[in-house]
């Protein structure tokens, strides 16, 4: 299995796993959004918490240039650690939510 195929499978599994975590309050459904054509992956929460409408992204990953870019991590279980545990090396993970000039200090990929 080539690297890109392996990363797509790992990311797909992580997205589906994170989408199983339903909030303990409200009537909110976590939905996996998997776009393999463009390598964009998200978990979106949709529903109601009392009278308040809930609609938002909790996890957003992209695969760009054979690296996994964490665009947003709104979960209590860090995505970077889940990727490492699944076999993605730190040098192939970009913490895109950090400014570019700070990424060199994270121990992860800059680009």
C-alpha positions as a Markdown table, in Angstrom:
| # | Residue | x | y | z |
|---|---|---|---|---|
| 1 | Unk | 0.0 | 0.0 | 0.0 |
| 2 | Unk | 1.5 | 3.4 | -1.0 |
| 3 | Unk | 1.8 | 6.2 | 1.5 |
| 4 | Unk | -1.1 | 8.3 | 0.2 |
| 5 | Unk | -3.5 | 5.3 | 0.2 |
| 6 | Unk | -2.4 | 4.4 | 3.7 |
| 7 | Unk | -3.0 | 7.9 | 5.0 |
| 8 | Unk | -6.4 | 8.1 | 3.3 |
| 9 | Unk | -7.4 | 4.9 | 5.1 |
| 10 | Unk | -6.1 | 6.0 | 8.4 |
| 11 | Unk | -7.8 | 9.4 | 8.2 |
| 12 | Unk | -11.1 | 7.8 | 7.1 |
| 13 | Unk | -10.9 | 5.4 | 10.1 |
| 14 | Unk | -10.2 | 8.3 | 12.5 |
| 15 | Unk | -13.0 | 10.5 | 11.1 |
| 16 | Unk | -15.5 | 7.6 | 11.4 |
| 17 | Unk | -14.3 | 6.9 | 15.0 |
| 18 | Unk | -14.5 | 10.5 | 16.1 |
| 19 | Unk | -18.0 | 10.7 | 14.5 |
| 20 | Unk | -19.2 | 8.0 | 17.0 |
| 21 | Unk | -18.8 | 10.5 | 19.9 |
| 22 | Unk | -22.2 | 11.9 | 20.4 |
| 23 | Unk | -22.5 | 14.9 | 22.8 |
| 24 | Unk | -24.0 | 14.0 | 26.2 |
| 25 | Unk | -26.4 | 17.0 | 25.9 |
| 26 | Unk | -29.0 | 18.0 | 23.3 |
| 27 | Unk | -30.1 | 16.2 | 20.2 |
| 28 | Unk | -26.9 | 16.5 | 18.3 |
| 29 | Unk | -25.6 | 14.1 | 15.7 |
| 30 | Unk | -21.9 | 14.0 | 14.8 |
| 31 | Unk | -21.6 | 13.4 | 11.0 |
| 32 | Unk | -18.6 | 12.2 | 9.2 |
| 33 | Unk | -17.8 | 14.1 | 6.0 |
| 34 | Unk | -15.4 | 12.2 | 3.8 |
| 35 | Unk | -14.4 | 13.7 | 0.4 |
| 36 | Unk | -11.8 | 11.3 | -1.0 |
| 37 | Unk | -11.8 | 13.0 | -4.4 |
| 38 | Unk | -10.4 | 16.2 | -2.8 |
| 39 | Unk | -8.9 | 14.7 | 0.3 |
| 40 | Unk | -11.0 | 16.7 | 2.7 |
| 41 | Unk | -12.3 | 15.1 | 5.9 |
| 42 | Unk | -14.5 | 16.5 | 8.7 |
| 43 | Unk | -16.8 | 15.7 | 11.5 |
| 44 | Unk | -19.7 | 18.1 | 11.7 |
| 45 | Unk | -22.2 | 18.3 | 14.6 |
| 46 | Unk | -25.8 | 19.0 | 13.6 |
| 47 | Unk | -28.8 | 19.3 | 15.8 |
| 48 | Unk | -30.4 | 21.1 | 18.7 |
| 49 | Unk | -29.3 | 21.8 | 22.3 |
| 50 | Unk | -32.5 | 22.9 | 23.8 |
| 51 | Unk | -33.7 | 25.9 | 21.7 |
| 52 | Unk | -30.1 | 26.6 | 20.4 |
| 53 | Unk | -29.3 | 25.3 | 16.9 |
| 54 | Unk | -26.0 | 23.5 | 16.7 |
| 55 | Unk | -24.1 | 23.3 | 13.4 |
| 56 | Unk | -20.3 | 23.2 | 13.3 |
| 57 | Unk | -17.1 | 21.4 | 12.5 |
| 58 | Unk | -15.4 | 19.7 | 15.4 |
| 59 | Unk | -12.6 | 18.0 | 13.3 |
| 60 | Unk | -11.1 | 19.0 | 10.0 |
| 61 | Unk | -8.2 | 17.1 | 8.3 |
| 62 | Unk | -6.9 | 17.5 | 4.8 |
| 63 | Unk | -4.3 | 15.5 | 2.9 |
| 64 | Unk | -2.1 | 17.8 | 1.0 |
| 65 | Unk | 1.1 | 16.7 | -0.8 |
| 66 | Unk | 1.3 | 13.3 | 1.1 |
| 67 | Unk | 1.0 | 15.0 | 4.5 |
| 68 | Unk | -1.9 | 15.1 | 6.8 |
| 69 | Unk | -2.9 | 18.7 | 7.7 |
| 70 | Unk | -4.9 | 19.2 | 10.9 |
| 71 | Unk | -6.9 | 22.3 | 10.0 |
| 72 | Unk | -9.0 | 22.2 | 13.2 |
| 73 | Unk | -9.1 | 20.0 | 16.3 |
| 74 | Unk | -12.1 | 20.7 | 18.5 |
| 75 | Unk | -12.0 | 17.4 | 20.4 |
| 76 | Unk | -10.8 | 16.4 | 23.8 |
| 77 | Unk | -8.9 | 13.5 | 22.2 |
| 78 | Unk | -6.0 | 15.1 | 20.3 |
| 79 | Unk | -6.0 | 14.3 | 16.6 |
| 80 | Unk | -2.2 | 14.5 | 16.2 |
| 81 | Unk | -1.8 | 11.7 | 18.8 |
| 82 | Unk | -4.5 | 9.6 | 17.1 |
| 83 | Unk | -2.6 | 10.0 | 13.8 |
| 84 | Unk | 0.7 | 9.0 | 15.4 |
| 85 | Unk | -0.9 | 6.0 | 17.1 |
| 86 | Unk | -2.3 | 4.9 | 13.7 |
| 87 | Unk | 1.1 | 5.0 | 12.1 |
| 88 | Unk | 1.5 | 8.5 | 10.6 |
| 89 | Unk | 5.0 | 9.9 | 11.6 |
| 90 | Unk | 5.2 | 13.4 | 13.1 |
| 91 | Unk | 7.1 | 14.7 | 10.0 |
| 92 | Unk | 4.0 | 14.0 | 7.9 |
| 93 | Unk | 1.6 | 15.8 | 10.2 |
| 94 | Unk | 1.1 | 19.6 | 9.8 |
| 95 | Unk | -0.6 | 21.4 | 12.7 |
| 96 | Unk | -2.2 | 23.9 | 10.3 |
| 97 | Unk | -4.0 | 25.6 | 13.1 |
| 98 | Unk | -0.7 | 27.1 | 14.3 |
| 99 | Unk | 0.8 | 30.1 | 12.4 |
| 100 | Unk | 3.4 | 29.0 | 9.9 |
| 101 | Unk | 6.2 | 30.8 | 11.7 |
| 102 | Unk | 5.5 | 28.8 | 15.0 |
| 103 | Unk | 5.2 | 25.3 | 13.4 |
| 104 | Unk | 9.0 | 24.8 | 13.5 |
| 105 | Unk | 8.8 | 24.7 | 17.3 |
| 106 | Unk | 6.0 | 22.0 | 17.4 |
| 107 | Unk | 8.1 | 18.9 | 16.5 |
| 108 | Unk | 5.7 | 18.4 | 13.6 |
| 109 | Unk | 6.0 | 19.2 | 9.9 |
| 110 | Unk | 6.0 | 22.9 | 8.9 |
| 111 | Unk | 4.5 | 22.2 | 5.4 |
